[in-house]
PDB file of C-alpha atoms and ligand atoms in Angstrom:
ATOM      1  CA  UNK A   1       0.295   0.438   0.026  1.00 98.00           C
ATOM      2  CA  UNK A   2       1.075   3.143  -1.065  1.00 98.00           C
ATOM      3  CA  UNK A   3       0.853   6.030   1.113  1.00 98.00           C
ATOM      4  CA  UNK A   4      -0.263   9.923   0.400  1.00 98.00           C
ATOM      5  CA  UNK A   5      -0.420  13.125   3.110  1.00 98.00           C
ATOM      6  CA  UNK A   6      -3.956  14.213   3.565  1.00 98.00           C
ATOM      7  CA  UNK A   7      -2.344  18.474   4.173  1.00 98.00           C
ATOM      8  CA  UNK A   8      -2.744  21.479   2.286  1.00 98.00           C
ATOM      9  CA  UNK A   9      -0.095  22.156   4.531  1.00 98.00           C
ATOM     10  CA  UNK A  10       3.509  22.881   2.266  1.00 98.00           C
ATOM     11  CA  UNK A  11       5.642  22.669   5.817  1.00 98.00           C
ATOM     12  CA  UNK A  12       4.082  19.141   6.733  1.00 98.00           C
ATOM     13  CA  UNK A  13       4.185  18.059   2.648  1.00 98.00           C
ATOM     14  CA  UNK A  14       7.727  19.343   2.935  1.00 98.00           C
ATOM     15  CA  UNK A  15       8.731  17.126   5.927  1.00 98.00           C
ATOM     16  CA  UNK A  16       6.929  13.965   4.848  1.00 97.00           C
ATOM     17  CA  UNK A  17       8.457  14.275   1.082  1.00 97.00           C
ATOM     18  CA  UNK A  18      12.309  14.183   2.745  1.00 97.00           C
ATOM     19  CA  UNK A  19      11.246  11.687   4.356  1.00 97.00           C
ATOM     20  CA  UNK A  20      10.664   9.540   1.614  1.00 97.00           C
ATOM     21  CA  UNK A  21       7.636   7.780   2.094  1.00 97.00           C
ATOM     22  CA  UNK A  22       4.677   9.570   0.108  1.00 98.00           C
ATOM     23  CA  UNK A  23       3.893   9.191  -3.115  1.00 98.00           C
ATOM     24  CA  UNK A  24       1.521  11.655  -3.972  1.00 98.00           C
ATOM     25  CA  UNK A  25      -1.020  15.042  -2.174  1.00 98.00           C
ATOM     26  CA  UNK A  26      -4.770  14.744  -1.109  1.00 98.00           C
ATOM     27  CA  UNK A  27      -6.540  17.569  -0.282  1.00 98.00           C
ATOM     28  CA  UNK A  28     -10.438  19.266  -0.435  1.00 97.00           C
ATOM     29  CA  UNK A  29     -11.901  22.568  -0.338  1.00 96.00           C
ATOM     30  CA  UNK A  30     -11.135  22.140   3.374  1.00 96.00           C
ATOM     31  CA  UNK A  31      -7.748  21.990   4.249  1.00 97.00           C
ATOM     32  CA  UNK A  32      -6.723  24.243   1.693  1.00 97.00           C
ATOM     33  CA  UNK A  33      -9.539  27.303   3.344  1.00 96.00           C
ATOM     34  CA  UNK A  34      -7.345  25.998   6.427  1.00 97.00           C
ATOM     35  CA  UNK A  35      -4.252  27.611   4.812  1.00 97.00           C
ATOM     36  CA  UNK A  36      -6.122  30.783   4.523  1.00 96.00           C
ATOM     37  CA  UNK A  37      -4.268  30.797   0.889  1.00 96.00           C
ATOM     38  CA  UNK A  38      -4.847  31.252  -2.623  1.00 96.00           C
ATOM     39  CA  UNK A  39      -6.069  28.022  -3.868  1.00 96.00           C
ATOM     40  CA  UNK A  40      -4.637  27.332  -7.578  1.00 97.00           C
ATOM     41  CA  UNK A  41      -1.070  28.669  -6.099  1.00 97.00           C
ATOM     42  CA  UNK A  42      -1.697  26.047  -2.617  1.00 98.00           C
ATOM     43  CA  UNK A  43      -1.515  23.399  -5.695  1.00 98.00           C
ATOM     44  CA  UNK A  44       0.642  24.645  -7.889  1.00 97.00           C
ATOM     45  CA  UNK A  45       2.922  24.699  -5.474  1.00 98.00           C
ATOM     46  CA  UNK A  46       1.969  21.469  -3.839  1.00 98.00           C
ATOM     47  CA  UNK A  47       2.436  19.964  -7.207  1.00 98.00           C
ATOM     48  CA  UNK A  48       6.502  21.749  -6.961  1.00 97.00           C
ATOM     49  CA  UNK A  49       7.128  19.255  -4.205  1.00 97.00           C
ATOM     50  CA  UNK A  50       6.157  16.350  -5.081  1.00 98.00           C
ATOM     51  CA  UNK A  51       6.191  14.064  -8.184  1.00 98.00           C
ATOM     52  CA  UNK A  52       3.184  11.966  -7.851  1.00 98.00           C
ATOM     53  CA  UNK A  53      -0.800  12.405  -8.076  1.00 98.00           C
ATOM     54  CA  UNK A  54      -1.727  15.580  -6.201  1.00 98.00           C
ATOM     55  CA  UNK A  55      -6.118  15.671  -5.279  1.00 98.00           C
ATOM     56  CA  UNK A  56      -6.984  19.483  -6.316  1.00 98.00           C
ATOM     57  CA  UNK A  57     -10.960  19.041  -5.528  1.00 97.00           C
ATOM     58  CA  UNK A  58     -13.393  20.860  -7.490  1.00 97.00           C
ATOM     59  CA  UNK A  59     -14.813  24.019  -5.709  1.00 92.00           C
ATOM     60  CA  UNK A  60     -17.586  23.339  -3.235  1.00 86.00           C
ATOM     61  CA  UNK A  61     -19.436  25.705  -4.593  1.00 92.00           C
ATOM     62  CA  UNK A  62     -19.410  23.923  -8.411  1.00 92.00           C
ATOM     63  CA  UNK A  63     -22.054  21.681  -8.196  1.00 94.00           C
ATOM     64  CA  UNK A  64     -23.015  21.034 -12.279  1.00 97.00           C
ATOM     65  CA  UNK A  65     -21.522  18.831 -14.346  1.00 98.00           C
ATOM     66  CA  UNK A  66     -20.382  21.618 -16.657  1.00 98.00           C
ATOM     67  CA  UNK A  67     -19.091  23.617 -14.297  1.00 98.00           C
ATOM     68  CA  UNK A  68     -16.985  20.610 -12.398  1.00 98.00           C
ATOM     69  CA  UNK A  69     -15.390  20.193 -15.864  1.00 98.00           C
ATOM     70  CA  UNK A  70     -14.395  23.363 -17.029  1.00 97.00           C
ATOM     71  CA  UNK A  71     -13.130  23.574 -13.228  1.00 97.00           C
ATOM     72  CA  UNK A  72     -11.637  20.263 -13.338  1.00 98.00           C
ATOM     73  CA  UNK A  73      -9.864  21.270 -16.804  1.00 98.00           C
ATOM     74  CA  UNK A  74      -8.502  24.065 -15.095  1.00 97.00           C
ATOM     75  CA  UNK A  75      -6.901  21.743 -12.291  1.00 98.00           C
ATOM     76  CA  UNK A  76      -5.638  19.956 -14.916  1.00 98.00           C
ATOM     77  CA  UNK A  77      -3.479  22.775 -16.516  1.00 98.00           C
ATOM     78  CA  UNK A  78      -2.264  23.173 -13.150  1.00 98.00           C
ATOM     79  CA  UNK A  79      -0.133  20.972 -13.728  1.00 98.00           C
ATOM     80  CA  UNK A  80      -0.383  17.811 -15.761  1.00 98.00           C
ATOM     81  CA  UNK A  81       1.730  16.010 -15.483  1.00 98.00           C
ATOM     82  CA  UNK A  82       0.590  15.544 -11.538  1.00 98.00           C
ATOM     83  CA  UNK A  83      -2.776  16.964 -11.321  1.00 98.00           C
ATOM     84  CA  UNK A  84      -5.731  14.866 -10.140  1.00 98.00           C
ATOM     85  CA  UNK A  85      -9.069  16.087 -10.657  1.00 98.00           C
ATOM     86  CA  UNK A  86     -11.466  15.614  -6.921  1.00 98.00           C
ATOM     87  CA  UNK A  87     -15.566  15.175  -7.622  1.00 98.00           C
ATOM     88  CA  UNK A  88     -17.533  14.468  -4.881  1.00 98.00           C
ATOM     89  CA  UNK A  89     -19.763  11.519  -4.960  1.00 98.00           C
ATOM     90  CA  UNK A  90     -23.372  13.186  -6.623  1.00 98.00           C
ATOM     91  CA  UNK A  91     -24.781  12.499  -9.675  1.00 98.00           C
ATOM     92  CA  UNK A  92     -23.620  15.646 -12.150  1.00 98.00           C
ATOM     93  CA  UNK A  93     -20.034  14.991 -10.388  1.00 98.00           C
ATOM     94  CA  UNK A  94     -20.448  11.144 -12.655  1.00 98.00           C
ATOM     95  CA  UNK A  95     -21.239  12.970 -15.321  1.00 98.00           C
ATOM     96  CA  UNK A  96     -18.507  15.581 -15.050  1.00 98.00           C
ATOM     97  CA  UNK A  97     -16.058  12.656 -13.795  1.00 98.00           C
ATOM     98  CA  UNK A  98     -17.196  11.135 -17.126  1.00 98.00           C
ATOM     99  CA  UNK A  99     -16.677  13.654 -19.574  1.00 98.00           C
ATOM    100  CA  UNK A 100     -12.913  14.139 -17.413  1.00 98.00           C
ATOM    101  CA  UNK A 101     -11.494  10.533 -18.121  1.00 98.00           C
ATOM    102  CA  UNK A 102     -12.671  10.909 -21.487  1.00 98.00           C
ATOM    103  CA  UNK A 103     -10.200  13.343 -22.211  1.00 98.00           C
ATOM    104  CA  UNK A 104      -7.689  11.379 -20.427  1.00 98.00           C
ATOM    105  CA  UNK A 105      -7.592  13.203 -17.537  1.00 98.00           C
ATOM    106  CA  UNK A 106      -7.207  11.837 -13.894  1.00 98.00           C
ATOM    107  CA  UNK A 107     -10.419  11.629 -11.961  1.00 98.00           C
ATOM    108  CA  UNK A 108     -10.581  10.508  -7.824  1.00 98.00           C
ATOM    109  CA  UNK A 109     -14.027  10.583  -6.817  1.00 98.00           C
ATOM    110  CA  UNK A 110     -14.797  11.824  -2.729  1.00 98.00           C
ATOM    111  CA  UNK A 111     -17.516  11.358  -0.004  1.00 98.00           C
ATOM    112  CA  UNK A 112     -17.763   7.548  -1.095  1.00 98.00           C
ATOM    113  CA  UNK A 113     -19.569   5.702   1.989  1.00 98.00           C
ATOM    114  CA  UNK A 114     -21.100   2.580  -0.224  1.00 98.00           C
ATOM    115  CA  UNK A 115     -19.072   0.283  -2.049  1.00 98.00           C
ATOM    116  CA  UNK A 116     -22.111   0.649  -4.567  1.00 98.00           C
ATOM    117  CA  UNK A 117     -20.877   4.425  -5.127  1.00 98.00           C
ATOM    118  CA  UNK A 118     -17.646   2.984  -5.414  1.00 98.00           C
ATOM    119  CA  UNK A 119     -18.482   0.450  -8.648  1.00 98.00           C
ATOM    120  CA  UNK A 120     -20.517   3.804 -10.362  1.00 98.00           C
ATOM    121  CA  UNK A 121     -17.425   6.017 -10.000  1.00 98.00           C
ATOM    122  CA  UNK A 122     -15.135   3.080 -11.371  1.00 98.00           C
ATOM    123  CA  UNK A 123     -17.672   2.119 -14.154  1.00 98.00           C
ATOM    124  CA  UNK A 124     -17.790   5.926 -14.673  1.00 98.00           C
ATOM    125  CA  UNK A 125     -14.128   6.101 -15.276  1.00 98.00           C
ATOM    126  CA  UNK A 126     -13.469   7.478 -12.058  1.00 98.00           C
ATOM    127  CA  UNK A 127      -9.434   6.834 -11.573  1.00 98.00           C
ATOM    128  CA  UNK A 128      -9.190   6.121  -7.937  1.00 98.00           C
ATOM    129  CA  UNK A 129     -12.091   5.754  -5.372  1.00 98.00           C
ATOM    130  CA  UNK A 130     -11.914   7.404  -2.028  1.00 98.00           C
ATOM    131  CA  UNK A 131     -14.178   5.996   0.763  1.00 98.00           C
ATOM    132  CA  UNK A 132     -13.880   8.196   3.987  1.00 98.00           C
ATOM    133  CA  UNK A 133     -13.913   5.577   6.544  1.00 98.00           C
ATOM    134  CA  UNK A 134     -13.213   7.570  10.351  1.00 98.00           C
ATOM    135  CA  UNK A 135     -16.572   9.291   9.104  1.00 98.00           C
ATOM    136  CA  UNK A 136     -18.275   5.603   8.780  1.00 98.00           C
ATOM    137  CA  UNK A 137     -16.123   5.274  12.679  1.00 98.00           C
ATOM    138  CA  UNK A 138     -17.583   8.695  13.626  1.00 98.00           C
ATOM    139  CA  UNK A 139     -21.236   7.104  13.046  1.00 98.00           C
ATOM    140  CA  UNK A 140     -20.511   3.796  14.674  1.00 98.00           C
ATOM    141  CA  UNK A 141     -20.706   2.079  11.480  1.00 98.00           C
ATOM    142  CA  UNK A 142     -16.677  -0.067  10.626  1.00 97.00           C
ATOM    143  CA  UNK A 143     -15.238   2.567   8.314  1.00 98.00           C
ATOM    144  CA  UNK A 144     -12.570  -0.449   7.041  1.00 98.00           C
ATOM    145  CA  UNK A 145     -15.421  -2.667   6.135  1.00 98.00           C
ATOM    146  CA  UNK A 146     -15.999  -0.636   3.247  1.00 98.00           C
ATOM    147  CA  UNK A 147     -12.645  -0.166   2.248  1.00 98.00           C
ATOM    148  CA  UNK A 148     -12.535  -3.735   2.593  1.00 98.00           C
ATOM    149  CA  UNK A 149     -15.799  -4.823   0.499  1.00 98.00           C
ATOM    150  CA  UNK A 150     -13.953  -3.133  -2.594  1.00 98.00           C
ATOM    151  CA  UNK A 151     -11.396  -3.989  -2.962  1.00 98.00           C
ATOM    152  CA  UNK A 152     -13.603  -7.130  -3.193  1.00 98.00           C
ATOM    153  CA  UNK A 153     -16.150  -6.161  -5.641  1.00 98.00           C
ATOM    154  CA  UNK A 154     -13.345  -4.912  -7.525  1.00 98.00           C
ATOM    155  CA  UNK A 155     -11.197  -7.908  -7.370  1.00 98.00           C
ATOM    156  CA  UNK A 156     -14.072  -9.460  -9.200  1.00 98.00           C
ATOM    157  CA  UNK A 157     -13.780  -8.032 -12.601  1.00 98.00           C
ATOM    158  CA  UNK A 158     -10.768  -7.062 -13.531  1.00 96.00           C
ATOM    159  CA  UNK A 159     -11.451  -4.508 -15.303  1.00 98.00           C
ATOM    160  CA  UNK A 160     -12.089  -2.217 -13.019  1.00 98.00           C
ATOM    161  CA  UNK A 161      -8.382  -0.284 -13.036  1.00 98.00           C
ATOM    162  CA  UNK A 162      -9.849   2.484 -10.134  1.00 98.00           C
ATOM    163  CA  UNK A 163      -7.683   2.474  -7.030  1.00 98.00           C
ATOM    164  CA  UNK A 164      -8.820   2.692  -3.572  1.00 98.00           C
ATOM    165  CA  UNK A 165      -7.279   5.600  -1.807  1.00 98.00           C
ATOM    166  CA  UNK A 166      -8.364   4.943   1.697  1.00 98.00           C
ATOM    167  CA  UNK A 167      -9.379   8.081   3.286  1.00 98.00           C
ATOM    168  CA  UNK A 168     -10.688  10.095   6.526  1.00 98.00           C
ATOM    169  CA  UNK A 169      -7.938   8.007   7.929  1.00 98.00           C
ATOM    170  CA  UNK A 170      -7.465   9.413  11.602  1.00 98.00           C
ATOM    171  CA  UNK A 171      -4.560   6.489  12.877  1.00 98.00           C
ATOM    172  CA  UNK A 172      -2.146   4.373  12.851  1.00 98.00           C
ATOM    173  CA  UNK A 173      -4.836   1.432  13.479  1.00 98.00           C
ATOM    174  CA  UNK A 174      -6.359   1.790  10.341  1.00 98.00           C
ATOM    175  CA  UNK A 175      -3.703   2.827   8.931  1.00 98.00           C
ATOM    176  CA  UNK A 176      -2.544  -0.770   8.829  1.00 98.00           C
ATOM    177  CA  UNK A 177      -5.920  -1.999   8.853  1.00 98.00           C
ATOM    178  CA  UNK A 178      -5.862  -0.560   5.093  1.00 98.00           C
ATOM    179  CA  UNK A 179      -2.869  -2.214   4.194  1.00 98.00           C
ATOM    180  CA  UNK A 180      -4.324  -5.331   5.392  1.00 98.00           C
ATOM    181  CA  UNK A 181      -7.589  -4.760   3.696  1.00 98.00           C
ATOM    182  CA  UNK A 182      -6.378  -3.875   0.045  1.00 97.00           C
ATOM    183  CA  UNK A 183      -6.154  -0.470   0.001  1.00 98.00           C
ATOM    184  CA  UNK A 184      -4.239   0.600  -2.967  1.00 98.00           C
ATOM    185  CA  UNK A 185      -2.634   3.625  -0.836  1.00 98.00           C
ATOM    186  CA  UNK A 186      -3.472   5.734   2.326  1.00 98.00           C
ATOM    187  CA  UNK A 187      -3.871   9.221   2.815  1.00 98.00           C
ATOM    188  CA  UNK A 188      -2.904  10.119   5.685  1.00 98.00           C
ATOM    189  CA  UNK A 189      -2.576  13.716   7.860  1.00 98.00           C
ATOM    190  CA  UNK A 190       1.154  14.339   8.738  1.00 98.00           C
ATOM    191  CA  UNK A 191       0.030  13.761  12.383  1.00 98.00           C
ATOM    192  CA  UNK A 192      -0.693  10.101  11.535  1.00 98.00           C
ATOM    193  CA  UNK A 193       2.364   9.533   9.588  1.00 98.00           C
ATOM    194  CA  UNK A 194       4.368  11.238  13.513  1.00 97.00           C
ATOM    195  CA  UNK A 195       1.957   8.457  15.207  1.00 97.00           C
ATOM    196  CA  UNK A 196       3.337   6.045  12.709  1.00 97.00           C
ATOM    197  CA  UNK A 197       6.951   6.617  13.654  1.00 96.00           C
ATOM    198  CA  UNK A 198       7.624   6.676  16.986  1.00 95.00           C
ATOM    199  CA  UNK A 199       7.751   3.240  19.582  1.00 96.00           C
ATOM    200  CA  UNK A 200       7.945   3.744  22.438  1.00 96.00           C
ATOM    201  CA  UNK A 201      10.861   0.361  22.736  1.00 98.00           C
ATOM    202  CA  UNK A 202      12.325   2.547  19.853  1.00 97.00           C
ATOM    203  CA  UNK A 203      12.855   5.885  21.341  1.00 95.00           C
ATOM    204  CA  UNK A 204      13.763   3.621  25.185  1.00 98.00           C
ATOM    205  CA  UNK A 205      16.328   1.511  23.007  1.00 98.00           C
ATOM    206  CA  UNK A 206      17.643   5.122  21.337  1.00 98.00           C
ATOM    207  CA  UNK A 207      18.717   6.823  24.262  1.00 98.00           C
ATOM    208  CA  UNK A 208      20.509   3.052  25.944  1.00 98.00           C
ATOM    209  CA  UNK A 209      22.754   2.690  22.274  1.00 98.00           C
ATOM    210  CA  UNK A 210      23.675   6.452  23.087  1.00 97.00           C
ATOM    211  CA  UNK A 211      23.999   6.090  27.246  1.00 98.00           C
ATOM    212  CA  UNK A 212      25.919   2.686  27.148  1.00 98.00           C
ATOM    213  CA  UNK A 213      28.319   4.368  23.886  1.00 97.00           C
ATOM    214  CA  UNK A 214      28.846   7.865  25.914  1.00 98.00           C
ATOM    215  CA  UNK A 215      29.840   5.714  28.962  1.00 97.00           C
ATOM    216  CA  UNK A 216      32.552   3.970  26.998  1.00 98.00           C
ATOM    217  CA  UNK A 217      34.079   5.926  24.143  1.00 97.00           C
ATOM    218  CA  UNK A 218      32.879   9.907  25.206  1.00 95.00           C
ATOM    219  CA  UNK A 219      30.649  11.973  23.932  1.00 89.00           C
TER     220      UNK A 219
HETATM  221  C1  E4P B   1     -10.309  12.743   2.000  1.00 82.39           C
HETATM  222  O1  E4P B   1      -8.973  12.830   0.488  1.00 82.39           O
HETATM  223  C2  E4P B   1      -9.884  14.023   2.958  1.00 82.39           C
HETATM  224  O2  E4P B   1      -9.202  14.751   2.249  1.00 82.39           O
HETATM  225  C3  E4P B   1     -10.090  13.512   3.909  1.00 82.39           C
HETATM  226  O3  E4P B   1      -9.041  12.139   4.158  1.00 82.39           O
HETATM  227  C4  E4P B   1     -11.436  13.740   4.552  1.00 82.39           C
HETATM  228  O4  E4P B   1     -10.936  13.379   5.848  1.00 82.39           O
HETATM  229  P1  E4P B   1     -11.420  13.968   7.490  1.00 82.39           P
HETATM  230  O5  E4P B   1     -12.969  12.845   7.579  1.00 82.39           O
HETATM  231  O6  E4P B   1     -10.484  13.507   8.575  1.00 82.39           O
HETATM  232  O7  E4P B   1     -11.690  15.550   6.518  1.00 82.39           O
END
């Protein structure tokens, strides 16, 4: 399973990229709004940092297919080598995915909460689907079952090439569960990358190696 970072904060993206652990980036209107910067400028800057798929979502105020197609083309044009157009799961969204994918523009269908929605997005031509496991957990429905079901369904039909980006990942256990469920990618906030990195025994081991070394060899 590949890891993407789920943020619009360029410092976090730069740090994770330097560690060599991320293969792409996902953003959404909430994440970009949190940065308080120009939408297109942020996406362009991110695409210059990470050499991988960068999901930029159509603005939340655009709900018709024609509008999403026009915006999607503009997002793609920011950096055609990297940009993926993120489109919400609606009937108009599916039309936009179909049109963009016919033009060779990669798409990520977002806000997926059922396996049927994922199947519709795949059949419309989405490059990626983003099931949101954390938001399902929030309402007492096991989100990981959704990721597993989508994985199993896609496996049954080899003509489906759509990749699963497990999204709304909130903790390290989610990441392990997604990898076990066969997600192609998990997109994780920077905080979760840090949580994955640390273990108290690793930290204690480093301290002990240092203390033993210094005792005999000095600083
Ligand atoms: C996915 O692409 C979204 O950007 C994100 O994972 C949503 O996560 P949240 O439910 O923690 O807001």
